[in-house]
Coordinates of C-alpha atoms in Angstrom, one line a residue:
Chain A
X1152 CA -0.3 0.5 0.2
X1153 CA 1.6 3.2 -1.2
X1154 CA -0.9 5.9 -0.6
X1155 CA -3.8 7.0 1.7
X1156 CA -6.3 9.6 0.6
X1157 CA -8.7 11.5 1.8
X1158 CA -10.8 13.4 -0.4
X1159 CA -13.6 15.5 0.7
X1160 CA -13.5 13.0 4.4
X1161 CA -15.7 14.7 6.9
X1162 CA -17.8 12.3 9.4
X1163 CA -21.3 12.8 9.5
X1164 CA -22.3 14.5 12.6
X1165 CA -20.2 17.3 11.7
X1166 CA -21.7 17.7 8.5
X1167 CA -24.9 20.1 9.6
X1168 CA -21.4 22.7 10.6
X1169 CA -21.0 25.7 7.9
X1170 CA -18.4 26.2 9.1
X1171 CA -15.3 23.5 9.7
X1172 CA -11.3 25.4 9.2
X1173 CA -9.0 22.0 8.9
X1174 CA -6.1 20.4 7.3
X1175 CA -8.1 16.8 6.8
X1176 CA -11.8 17.4 6.5
X1177 CA -13.0 18.2 3.7
X1178 CA -9.8 18.7 2.4
X1179 CA -8.4 16.9 -0.8
X1180 CA -5.2 14.8 1.6
X1181 CA -2.5 12.0 0.0
X1182 CA -0.3 10.3 2.4
X1183 CA 2.5 8.9 1.5
X1184 CA 4.2 6.0 1.9
X1185 CA 7.5 6.0 3.8
X1186 CA 6.3 9.9 5.0
X1187 CA 6.4 11.4 8.9
X1188 CA 3.2 13.4 9.5
X1189 CA 1.7 14.3 13.0
X1190 CA -1.9 15.6 12.9
X1191 CA -2.5 17.6 15.7
X1192 CA -6.0 18.1 16.8
X1193 CA -8.0 19.7 20.0
X1194 CA -10.3 17.5 21.7
X1195 CA -13.2 17.1 19.8
X1196 CA -12.3 17.8 16.2
X1197 CA -12.7 14.0 15.2
X1198 CA -9.2 13.0 15.5
X1199 CA -10.2 9.2 17.3
X1200 CA -13.3 9.4 14.1
X1201 CA -9.8 10.1 11.6
X1202 CA -8.4 6.8 13.2
X1203 CA -11.0 5.2 13.1
X1204 CA -12.2 5.4 9.6
X1205 CA -9.0 4.5 8.4
X1206 CA -8.5 1.5 10.3
X1207 CA -11.8 -0.4 8.9
X1208 CA -13.4 0.5 12.3
X1209 CA -16.0 2.4 11.4
X1210 CA -17.3 4.0 8.3
X1211 CA -20.0 6.8 9.6
X1212 CA -17.9 9.2 6.6
X1213 CA -19.0 11.3 4.0
X1214 CA -16.0 11.9 0.6
X1215 CA -13.8 9.3 0.3
X1216 CA -10.7 7.2 1.5
X1217 CA -9.2 5.7 -1.2
X1218 CA -6.1 3.1 -0.5
X1219 CA -4.3 3.1 -3.7
X1220 CA -7.1 4.5 -4.9
X1221 CA -9.4 2.4 -4.0
X1222 CA -11.9 2.5 -1.9
X1223 CA -12.2 1.7 1.5
X1224 CA -15.7 1.2 1.9
X1225 CA -15.8 -1.4 -1.1
X1226 CA -13.6 -3.7 1.3
X1227 CA -14.6 -7.0 2.7
X1228 CA -13.9 -8.5 5.7
X1229 CA -11.1 -10.5 4.9
X1230 CA -9.6 -7.4 3.6
X1231 CA -9.9 -5.5 6.0
X1232 CA -8.7 -9.1 8.3
X1233 CA -5.2 -9.1 5.5
X1234 CA -4.6 -4.4 5.8
X1235 CA -4.7 -4.5 10.2
X1236 CA -2.4 -7.1 10.1
X1237 CA 0.1 -6.4 6.5
X1238 CA -0.8 -3.0 5.9
X1239 CA -1.8 -0.3 8.4
X1240 CA -0.4 -1.0 11.9
X1241 CA -2.4 1.2 14.8
X1242 CA -1.4 2.5 18.4
X1243 CA -4.5 3.1 19.5
X1244 CA -5.4 5.5 21.9
X1245 CA -7.2 3.6 24.2
X1246 CA -4.6 0.9 24.1
X1247 CA -6.4 -2.2 23.9
X1248 CA -4.4 -4.0 25.4
X1249 CA -5.1 -7.0 27.0
X1250 CA -5.3 -6.6 31.2
X1251 CA -5.8 -10.7 32.0
X1252 CA -2.9 -11.3 29.7
X1253 CA 0.9 -10.5 30.8
X1254 CA 3.1 -7.7 29.4
X1255 CA 5.1 -10.5 26.5
X1256 CA 1.7 -11.9 26.0
X1257 CA -0.5 -9.2 24.7
X1258 CA 2.7 -8.2 22.3
X1259 CA 2.6 -12.4 21.1
X1260 CA -0.8 -12.8 20.6
X1261 CA -0.2 -9.9 17.5
X1262 CA 3.4 -11.8 16.8
X1263 CA 1.5 -15.0 16.8
X1264 CA -0.6 -13.8 14.2
X1265 CA 1.9 -12.5 11.7
X1266 CA 5.0 -13.7 12.7
X1267 CA 6.8 -11.1 12.4
X1268 CA 9.9 -10.9 15.0
X1269 CA 11.9 -13.5 16.5
X1270 CA 11.0 -13.4 20.2
X1271 CA 14.8 -12.4 21.2
X1272 CA 14.1 -9.4 19.2
X1273 CA 11.0 -8.3 21.2
X1274 CA 13.0 -8.9 24.7
X1275 CA 15.1 -6.1 23.6
X1276 CA 12.4 -4.3 23.4
X1277 CA 11.8 -4.9 26.1
X1278 CA 15.3 -3.8 27.3
X1279 CA 15.3 -0.6 25.0
X1280 CA 12.0 0.9 26.7
X1281 CA 13.0 0.4 29.7
X1282 CA 10.1 -2.2 30.9
X1283 CA 12.1 -5.9 30.6
X1284 CA 11.4 -6.3 34.3
X1285 CA 7.8 -6.4 34.0
X1286 CA 7.9 -8.7 30.9
X1287 CA 6.2 -11.2 33.6
X1288 CA 3.7 -8.7 34.1
X1289 CA 0.2 -8.9 34.2
X1290 CA -0.3 -6.3 32.1
X1291 CA -3.6 -5.0 34.5
X1292 CA -1.3 -4.2 37.2
X1293 CA 1.2 -1.9 35.2
X1294 CA 0.7 1.9 35.0
X1295 CA -0.5 3.5 31.8
X1296 CA 3.0 4.9 30.2
X1297 CA 4.2 1.6 30.9
X1298 CA 1.3 0.2 28.9
X1299 CA 1.7 2.4 26.1
X1300 CA 5.1 1.3 25.9
X1301 CA 3.5 -2.5 26.0
X1302 CA 0.9 -0.8 22.9
X1303 CA 3.5 0.8 20.8
X1304 CA 5.8 -3.4 20.9
X1305 CA 2.2 -5.4 19.3
X1306 CA 1.7 -2.0 16.9
X1307 CA 5.3 -3.0 15.7
X1308 CA 5.3 -7.0 15.9
X1309 CA 3.7 -6.4 12.1
X1310 CA 4.5 -5.7 8.9
X1311 CA 3.1 -2.3 8.0
X1312 CA 3.3 0.6 5.0
X1313 CA 1.4 3.0 8.0
X1314 CA 1.6 3.0 11.4
X1315 CA -1.2 5.5 12.7
X1316 CA 0.1 5.9 16.6
X1317 CA -2.9 7.8 18.3
X1318 CA -1.4 10.2 20.8
X1319 CA 1.0 7.3 21.1
X1320 CA 3.9 9.7 24.6
X1321 CA 0.2 11.1 25.8
X1322 CA 1.3 9.7 29.6
X1323 CA 5.4 9.9 29.2
X1324 CA 7.9 12.0 30.4
X1325 CA 10.5 13.7 27.9
X1326 CA 12.9 10.8 27.8
X1327 CA 10.7 7.5 27.8
X1328 CA 9.0 9.4 24.9
X1329 CA 12.3 10.2 23.2
X1330 CA 13.4 6.4 23.3
X1331 CA 10.0 5.2 22.0
X1332 CA 10.0 7.5 19.0
X1333 CA 13.1 6.4 18.3
X1334 CA 12.1 3.1 18.5
X1335 CA 9.6 3.9 16.3
X1336 CA 10.5 5.7 13.9
X1337 CA 13.5 2.6 12.7
X1338 CA 11.0 0.6 13.0
X1339 CA 9.3 2.1 10.4
X1340 CA 12.4 3.3 8.4
X1341 CA 13.2 -0.5 8.2
X1342 CA 9.9 -0.9 6.7
X1343 CA 9.9 1.9 4.5
X1344 CA 6.6 2.5 6.6
X1345 CA 4.8 5.9 6.8
X1346 CA 4.4 7.3 9.8
X1347 CA 0.9 8.9 10.8
X1348 CA 0.6 10.7 14.5
X1349 CA -2.2 12.6 16.3
X1350 CA -1.6 14.7 19.3
X1351 CA -3.5 16.4 21.1
X1352 CA -1.1 18.3 22.7
X1353 CA 2.8 16.4 23.3
X1354 CA 4.3 14.6 21.1
X1355 CA 6.7 13.0 19.9
X1356 CA 9.3 15.9 19.1
X1357 CA 10.7 14.7 15.4
X1358 CA 11.3 15.3 11.6
X1359 CA 8.4 15.5 10.4
X1360 CA 7.1 16.2 6.9
X1361 CA 3.7 17.3 7.1
X1362 CA 2.0 18.8 9.6
X1363 CA -2.2 19.0 9.6
X1364 CA -4.8 20.6 12.1
X1365 CA -7.1 19.3 12.2
Chain B
X762 CA -4.2 -20.1 20.2
X763 CA -3.8 -20.5 23.4
X764 CA -3.0 -17.5 24.0
X765 CA -6.6 -16.6 22.7
X766 CA -7.7 -19.3 24.5
X767 CA -6.3 -17.8 27.3
X768 CA -7.9 -14.4 26.8
X769 CA -11.9 -16.2 25.6
X770 CA -11.7 -18.9 27.9
X771 CA -13.4 -16.2 30.5
X772 CA -16.5 -16.1 32.1
X773 CA -17.3 -19.3 30.8
X774 CA -19.4 -20.4 33.1
X775 CA -19.2 -24.6 34.4
X776 CA -22.7 -24.4 35.4
X777 CA -24.2 -23.1 31.9
X778 CA -22.1 -25.6 30.0
X779 CA -22.6 -28.5 33.0
X780 CA -26.4 -27.4 32.8
X781 CA -26.1 -27.6 28.7
X782 CA -24.7 -31.7 29.1
X783 CA -27.2 -32.9 31.1
X784 CA -30.2 -31.3 29.2
X785 CA -28.2 -32.5 25.7
X786 CA -27.0 -35.6 27.0
X787 CA -31.0 -36.6 28.2
X788 CA -32.1 -35.3 25.2
X789 CA -29.9 -36.9 22.9
X790 CA -30.0 -40.5 24.3
X791 CA -33.6 -39.6 25.1
X792 CA -34.8 -39.6 21.5
X793 CA -31.6 -42.4 21.0
X794 CA -33.2 -44.8 23.1
X795 CA -36.8 -44.5 22.2
X796 CA -35.5 -44.9 17.9
X797 CA -33.7 -47.8 19.0
X798 CA -35.7 -49.7 20.9
X799 CA -38.6 -49.4 18.3
X800 CA -36.3 -51.6 15.8
X801 CA -35.3 -53.8 18.3
X802 CA -39.0 -54.9 19.3
X803 CA -41.0 -54.6 16.3
X804 CA -39.4 -57.8 15.0
X805 CA -41.8 -59.0 17.4
X806 CA -44.3 -58.2 16.7
X807 CA -43.7 -58.5 13.0
X808 CA -42.7 -61.0 12.8
X809 CA -42.4 -63.4 9.7
X810 CA -45.1 -66.0 9.9
X811 CA -43.0 -69.3 8.1
X812 CA -45.5 -71.4 8.9
X813 CA -48.9 -69.3 7.3
X814 CA -48.2 -68.2 3.6
X815 CA -49.9 -64.9 3.7
X816 CA -50.7 -65.6 0.4
X817 CA -53.5 -66.9 2.1
X818 CA -56.8 -65.7 3.3
X819 CA -59.0 -67.0 5.7
X820 CA -62.7 -66.6 4.9
X821 CA -65.5 -67.0 7.8
X822 CA -69.2 -66.2 7.3
X823 CA -69.9 -63.1 9.6
X824 CA -71.7 -64.0 12.4
X825 CA -75.4 -61.8 12.8
X826 CA -77.5 -61.6 16.0
X827 CA -79.7 -63.4 13.5
X828 CA -77.9 -66.7 13.6
X829 CA -77.4 -69.1 10.8
X830 CA -75.5 -71.1 10.2
X831 CA -71.7 -70.2 9.6
X832 CA -71.4 -73.0 8.1
X833 CA -70.0 -73.1 4.2
X834 CA -72.0 -75.4 1.6
X835 CA -70.8 -77.1 -0.4
X836 CA -72.0 -74.9 -3.4
X837 CA -70.8 -72.4 -1.5
X838 CA -67.2 -73.0 -1.6
X839 CA -67.4 -74.4 -5.0
X840 CA -68.3 -71.1 -5.5
X841 CA -65.7 -69.9 -4.2
X842 CA -64.1 -72.3 -6.2
X843 CA -64.6 -71.2 -9.1
X844 CA -63.7 -67.2 -8.8
X845 CA -61.1 -65.8 -11.2
X846 CA -58.5 -64.8 -8.3
X847 CA -58.7 -68.5 -6.4
X848 CA -56.0 -70.4 -7.1
X849 CA -57.5 -73.2 -4.4
X850 CA -59.9 -73.3 -1.0
X851 CA -59.3 -75.9 1.3
X852 CA -61.6 -76.0 4.8
X853 CA -61.0 -76.3 8.0
X854 CA -62.3 -79.4 9.7
X855 CA -63.0 -78.4 13.7
X856 CA -63.1 -81.4 16.4
X857 CA -66.3 -82.3 17.2
X858 CA -65.1 -84.3 20.4
X859 CA -64.4 -83.1 23.4
X860 CA -60.6 -82.1 24.1
X861 CA -58.6 -81.2 27.4
X862 CA -55.5 -80.5 27.6
X863 CA -52.7 -79.8 30.2
X864 CA -49.1 -79.1 30.5
X865 CA -47.0 -79.2 33.7
X866 CA -43.7 -76.6 33.5
X867 CA -41.5 -78.5 35.5
X868 CA -44.2 -80.2 37.6
X869 CA -44.7 -77.1 39.9
X870 CA -47.3 -75.3 38.2
X871 CA -50.5 -77.7 35.6
X872 CA -52.2 -75.2 33.1
X873 CA -54.8 -77.3 31.9
X874 CA -58.0 -76.3 29.2
X875 CA -60.6 -77.6 27.6
X876 CA -59.6 -76.8 24.0
X877 CA -60.4 -78.4 20.3
X878 CA -58.5 -78.8 17.4
X879 CA -58.6 -77.7 13.9
X880 CA -56.7 -79.1 10.4
X881 CA -56.7 -77.4 7.5
X882 CA -55.2 -79.7 4.1
X883 CA -51.6 -79.9 5.1
X884 CA -50.4 -77.9 1.7
X885 CA -51.6 -74.7 3.2
X886 CA -49.2 -75.4 5.7
X887 CA -44.9 -74.8 5.5
X888 CA -43.3 -76.7 7.8
X889 CA -41.6 -79.5 7.8
X890 CA -43.3 -83.0 6.4
X891 CA -40.9 -85.0 9.1
X892 CA -42.6 -83.2 11.8
X893 CA -46.0 -82.2 10.7
X894 CA -48.2 -86.1 9.9
X895 CA -49.9 -87.9 12.2
X896 CA -50.4 -91.0 11.3
X897 CA -53.0 -93.8 13.2
X898 CA -51.4 -95.6 16.2
X899 CA -48.7 -92.2 16.4
X900 CA -49.1 -91.2 20.3
X901 CA -48.2 -87.5 19.7
X902 CA -49.3 -84.6 18.1
X903 CA -47.9 -81.5 16.6
X904 CA -49.8 -78.5 17.2
X905 CA -49.5 -74.8 15.9
X906 CA -50.3 -72.3 18.3
X907 CA -51.7 -69.0 17.7
X908 CA -48.6 -66.7 19.5
X909 CA -51.4 -64.4 21.0
X910 CA -52.3 -68.1 23.9
X911 CA -48.3 -67.8 25.0
X912 CA -48.8 -63.9 25.5
X913 CA -52.3 -64.4 27.0
X914 CA -50.1 -67.2 29.7
X915 CA -47.0 -64.3 29.7
X916 CA -48.6 -61.3 29.7
X917 CA -51.7 -61.9 32.2
X918 CA -51.4 -65.0 34.2
X919 CA -48.1 -65.5 34.8
X920 CA -47.4 -62.2 35.3
X921 CA -50.3 -62.2 38.2
X922 CA -49.5 -65.5 39.3
X923 CA -45.8 -64.8 39.4
X924 CA -45.5 -67.9 37.4
X925 CA -41.6 -67.5 35.5
X926 CA -41.9 -66.2 31.6
X927 CA -42.2 -68.9 28.7
X928 CA -40.6 -68.7 25.3
X929 CA -41.9 -70.5 22.8
X930 CA -38.5 -72.6 22.5
X931 CA -39.4 -74.1 26.7
X932 CA -43.2 -74.5 25.1
X933 CA -42.5 -76.3 22.0
X934 CA -39.6 -78.8 23.9
X935 CA -42.5 -79.4 26.0
X936 CA -45.5 -82.0 26.2
X937 CA -48.6 -81.4 26.6
X938 CA -51.1 -84.4 28.0
X939 CA -53.9 -84.6 25.9
X940 CA -57.4 -86.0 26.6
X941 CA -60.3 -86.5 24.2
X942 CA -63.6 -87.6 25.1
X943 CA -66.3 -88.7 22.8
X944 CA -68.9 -91.6 22.1
X945 CA -68.5 -92.8 25.4
X946 CA -64.6 -93.5 24.9
X947 CA -61.1 -91.8 25.8
X948 CA -57.8 -91.2 24.8
X949 CA -54.8 -89.9 25.9
X950 CA -51.9 -88.8 24.5
X951 CA -49.6 -86.1 23.8
X952 CA -49.2 -83.2 21.9
X953 CA -45.9 -81.5 20.9
X954 CA -46.3 -77.4 20.0
X955 CA -43.7 -77.1 16.9
X956 CA -44.7 -73.8 15.7
X957 CA -46.6 -70.5 16.7
X958 CA -48.9 -68.7 13.9
X959 CA -50.2 -64.8 14.1
X960 CA -52.1 -65.7 11.2
X961 CA -54.0 -68.9 12.3
X962 CA -57.0 -68.1 15.2
X963 CA -56.5 -71.9 16.2
X964 CA -54.9 -74.7 18.2
X965 CA -53.9 -76.3 14.4
X966 CA -53.3 -80.0 13.9
X967 CA -52.0 -82.2 11.0
X968 CA -56.0 -83.3 8.4
X969 CA -54.7 -86.1 8.8
X970 CA -55.4 -86.9 12.5
X971 CA -58.3 -84.9 13.1
X972 CA -59.6 -87.6 10.0
X973 CA -58.6 -89.9 11.9
X974 CA -60.3 -88.6 15.5
X975 CA -63.1 -87.3 14.2
X976 CA -63.8 -90.9 13.3
X977 CA -62.5 -92.5 16.3
X978 CA -63.8 -90.4 18.9
X979 CA -67.7 -89.3 16.4
X980 CA -68.2 -90.4 13.2
X981 CA -71.6 -89.6 14.1
X982 CA -71.2 -85.3 13.7
X983 CA -71.5 -83.6 10.4
X984 CA -68.5 -81.7 10.4
X985 CA -68.8 -78.8 7.6
X986 CA -66.5 -76.7 7.7
X987 CA -66.9 -72.9 9.1
X988 CA -63.4 -71.3 7.7
X989 CA -62.0 -71.4 4.7
X990 CA -58.5 -71.5 3.5
X991 CA -57.9 -69.7 0.3
X992 CA -54.8 -69.3 -2.2
X993 CA -55.8 -66.1 -4.1
X994 CA -53.2 -65.3 -6.8
X995 CA -52.9 -61.6 -6.2
X996 CA -53.9 -61.0 -2.5
X997 CA -54.8 -57.5 -3.6
X998 CA -57.0 -57.8 -6.5
X999 CA -60.0 -56.0 -5.8
X1000 CA -62.4 -58.9 -6.6
X1001 CA -61.4 -60.2 -3.6
X1002 CA -63.2 -57.7 -1.8
X1003 CA -65.8 -57.4 -3.6
X1004 CA -67.2 -61.3 -3.5
X1005 CA -65.7 -61.3 -0.5
X1006 CA -68.3 -58.5 0.7
X1007 CA -71.1 -59.7 -1.7
X1008 CA -70.8 -63.3 0.3
X1009 CA -71.6 -61.0 3.5
X1010 CA -68.2 -62.9 4.3
X1011 CA -65.5 -61.9 6.4
X1012 CA -61.7 -62.2 6.2
X1013 CA -58.8 -62.6 8.3
X1014 CA -57.3 -59.1 8.2
X1015 CA -53.6 -59.8 8.3
X1016 CA -51.9 -59.4 10.5
X1017 CA -54.3 -56.9 12.1
X1018 CA -53.1 -57.2 15.5
X1019 CA -50.0 -57.3 15.2
X1020 CA -50.4 -54.4 12.9
X1021 CA -52.1 -52.5 15.7
X1022 CA -50.1 -52.6 18.0
X1023 CA -46.8 -51.7 16.1
X1024 CA -48.6 -48.5 15.2
X1025 CA -49.1 -47.8 19.2
X1026 CA -45.6 -49.0 19.2
X1027 CA -45.0 -45.9 16.4
X1028 CA -47.1 -43.8 18.3
X1029 CA -45.4 -44.1 21.7
X1030 CA -42.2 -44.6 20.6
X1031 CA -42.8 -41.1 18.0
X1032 CA -44.1 -39.4 21.0
X1033 CA -40.7 -40.1 23.5
X1034 CA -38.9 -39.5 20.5
X1035 CA -40.2 -36.3 20.6
X1036 CA -40.4 -36.0 24.1
X1037 CA -36.5 -36.4 23.7
X1038 CA -36.1 -34.0 20.7
X1039 CA -38.1 -31.9 22.6
X1040 CA -35.2 -31.8 25.4
X1041 CA -31.9 -32.0 22.4
X1042 CA -34.2 -28.4 21.2
X1043 CA -34.1 -26.7 25.1
X1044 CA -30.3 -27.9 25.7
X1045 CA -29.6 -26.3 22.3
X1046 CA -30.9 -22.6 23.2
X1047 CA -29.2 -23.3 26.8
X1048 CA -25.4 -23.1 24.9
X1049 CA -26.9 -20.9 22.7
X1050 CA -28.1 -18.6 25.2
X1051 CA -24.7 -19.0 27.5
X1052 CA -22.9 -18.6 24.0
X1053 CA -24.0 -15.7 23.9
X1054 CA -23.7 -14.1 26.8
X1055 CA -20.4 -15.0 27.1
X1056 CA -19.6 -13.1 23.2
X1057 CA -21.4 -10.9 24.7
X1058 CA -18.9 -10.4 28.1
X1059 CA -16.4 -11.1 26.5
X1060 CA -17.2 -8.4 23.4
X1061 CA -14.6 -5.4 24.0
X1062 CA -11.3 -8.4 23.9
X1063 CA -13.1 -10.2 20.9
X1064 CA -13.1 -6.4 19.5
X1065 CA -9.8 -5.8 20.0
X1066 CA -8.7 -8.9 18.5
X1067 CA -10.5 -7.9 15.2
X1068 CA -8.7 -4.5 15.5
X1069 CA -5.3 -5.6 16.1
X1070 CA -5.5 -9.2 12.6
X1071 CA -7.2 -11.4 14.1
X1072 CA -9.8 -12.6 11.6
X1073 CA -13.6 -13.2 13.0
X1074 CA -13.1 -16.6 11.5
X1075 CA -10.2 -17.6 13.7
X1076 CA -11.7 -15.6 16.6
X1077 CA -14.6 -17.5 15.8
X1078 CA -13.1 -20.9 16.6
X1079 CA -12.1 -21.5 19.9
X1080 CA -15.8 -21.3 20.8
X1081 CA -17.0 -23.2 18.4
X1082 CA -14.3 -26.1 19.0
X1083 CA -16.0 -26.1 22.7
X1084 CA -19.4 -26.5 21.7
X1085 CA -18.4 -29.2 18.8
X1086 CA -16.6 -30.8 20.9
X1087 CA -19.2 -30.6 23.9
X1088 CA -21.5 -32.3 21.3
X1089 CA -19.1 -34.7 20.1
X1090 CA -18.8 -35.4 23.4
X1091 CA -22.5 -36.0 25.1
X1092 CA -23.5 -38.4 21.4
X1093 CA -19.8 -40.4 22.6
X1094 CA -21.5 -40.8 26.4
X1095 CA -25.9 -40.7 24.6
X1096 CA -24.5 -44.4 22.5
X1097 CA -22.5 -46.0 24.9
X1098 CA -25.4 -45.6 27.8
X1099 CA -27.5 -46.3 24.5
X1100 CA -25.6 -49.1 24.7
X1101 CA -25.8 -50.3 28.8
X1102 CA -29.7 -49.6 28.3
X1103 CA -30.0 -51.6 25.6
X1104 CA -27.7 -54.4 26.8
X1105 CA -29.9 -54.8 29.5
X1106 CA -33.5 -54.5 27.9
X1107 CA -32.1 -56.6 25.4
X1108 CA -31.8 -59.6 27.7
X1109 CA -35.2 -58.8 28.8
X1110 CA -37.0 -59.2 25.6
X1111 CA -34.6 -62.0 24.7
X1112 CA -36.3 -64.1 27.8
X1113 CA -39.5 -63.6 25.9
X1114 CA -37.8 -64.1 22.5
X1115 CA -36.0 -66.5 22.0
X1116 CA -37.0 -66.0 18.1
X1117 CA -35.8 -62.6 17.4
X1118 CA -34.0 -61.4 14.8
X1119 CA -31.6 -59.1 16.9
X1120 CA -32.5 -55.2 14.7
X1121 CA -29.2 -53.0 13.8
X1122 CA -27.9 -50.3 15.7
X1123 CA -27.3 -48.2 13.1
X1124 CA -30.6 -46.1 12.6
X1125 CA -29.4 -44.8 16.0
X1126 CA -26.3 -44.1 15.0
X1127 CA -27.1 -42.6 12.3
X1128 CA -29.3 -40.5 13.5
X1129 CA -27.3 -39.4 16.6
X1130 CA -24.4 -38.8 14.1
X1131 CA -27.4 -36.3 12.1
X1132 CA -28.0 -34.5 15.6
X1133 CA -24.4 -33.7 16.3
X1134 CA -24.1 -32.6 12.8
X1135 CA -27.3 -30.4 12.3
X1136 CA -26.3 -29.2 16.6
X1137 CA -23.0 -28.4 15.5
X1138 CA -23.9 -26.8 12.3
X1139 CA -26.3 -24.1 14.0
X1140 CA -23.7 -24.0 17.1
X1141 CA -20.7 -22.9 14.4
X1142 CA -22.8 -20.8 12.6
X1143 CA -24.6 -19.1 15.6
X1144 CA -20.9 -18.1 16.7
X1145 CA -19.9 -16.9 14.0
X1146 CA -23.5 -14.7 13.5
X1147 CA -22.9 -12.7 17.4
X1148 CA -18.8 -13.1 16.4
X1149 CA -19.9 -10.8 12.9
X1150 CA -22.2 -8.6 14.7
X1151 CA -19.1 -7.0 17.3
X1152 CA -17.9 -7.1 14.0
X1153 CA -20.4 -4.8 12.4
X1154 CA -20.3 -3.3 15.9
X1155 CA -24.0 -4.2 16.1
X1156 CA -23.3 -5.9 19.8

């Protein structure tokens, strides 16, 4: 997958609004593979909706979203499953981890599906992110900041053309955010993937190719 | 897969699964047992006659309140003989003297009765000719009894008096003492039951014995036949029914009693199977409800699995395997129990009907397999539907 196009896209709930001032809504935007984007948003501007539309979780929008020119609305169950496994990784704002599994199991449940990373690579990520001691701890017992790092590892345990990181560092200090940003970009570069980071304030200090205001 | 199972097994209620298991087992067992019992018992009621060919009709005159002779005149017999559908006609010859008969079982009980004999020409009786013969001077009389007589004894008399039940085989081994009286004379002979008949409601002896004994004990009596046995080409020929009706005769409806019994057996088995099916359906609902509840409780997890790239099929699989495994276990256990129960009642049946053929078990196996497949397919589809509802965010 080489590009994601948003053509005059608008959440249906915004349809009644007369003025929309946004770099994305009701615009024609193309996100390209290999580039790094930041979507800055204020609360209530539809950031979560945007992520849900791209990942295929919701379709309550006007306009078009196209992957390599193909209308995302036309994809069936099998197609979306394939996209989520191979082409589009999503780091959820609400993390969507499984609290009853350990940190390692949370990463493995994805990695076993994709068979993407050897286990020692994952163990190394734990080291790098500074939570190696939490590897076998239940995620439900970890802090949100620690959980964010587990969620990032899970998002990286698959091949992808685009990584959609929804507020990835909201609960991390500068140093941890930097480490996490580096890991994320390293993996993205290795795969030649595009990265879309969203933020409502705090965000990675990275060399963005383009910054959108939602 | 193991991790997914670890996630999804949460909220599985042992109580619900156990409830389903027991209910399904009970339902399945009742259904299979009813079918198997029906298959096992049916041959008892529809046992092949063997002795009297089923193409023979037994014709009598209708008995009316006005009386009148129930015997057939020679002209009537000749008329019947000349009908297109008739191949041959034989007359029943009744004994014209008094007969009493007694039977001892192990010297414990004596069962005695007044009775009578009848005979039809030997060509109408299909039995080994060496056993079905009587010559003057013989002391043993071969006898064919109606099967219902034995049933009366076994199910009525023996039951109420706590006497042992006797099988056809045992009866055939017992010698009956037969006393013939007439013309101031008395003869004592032994009777040997060589077979049982469903079709003839009479105590049948060889024609040669009747001819000899009537001559001996009631030489003057006129023995006009009251029943005729008729060999026809095609028993379903309409002309027969028309003729019989026009003449006011009766035909012994072939196997009517057995037919009735089989009918009731079928009705009862059907009702029992219906109850079993109902229980099965209810147990199916229990399982469905408990799976729906499970999916509902785990919907957030299922949703997350779908969002990180698990396909609905893969997410459904653990629950589908769970239900199919449960169903398979129920089927195996039901078949095992069926086998146990069957070997118990078959023993009783064999005591009553030693000559009974063993019925096949494949109808029950097939029905069990069919139930398993149908229930499993419905379960699998239902789980899949629920997961698809989550995919479509309808839950």
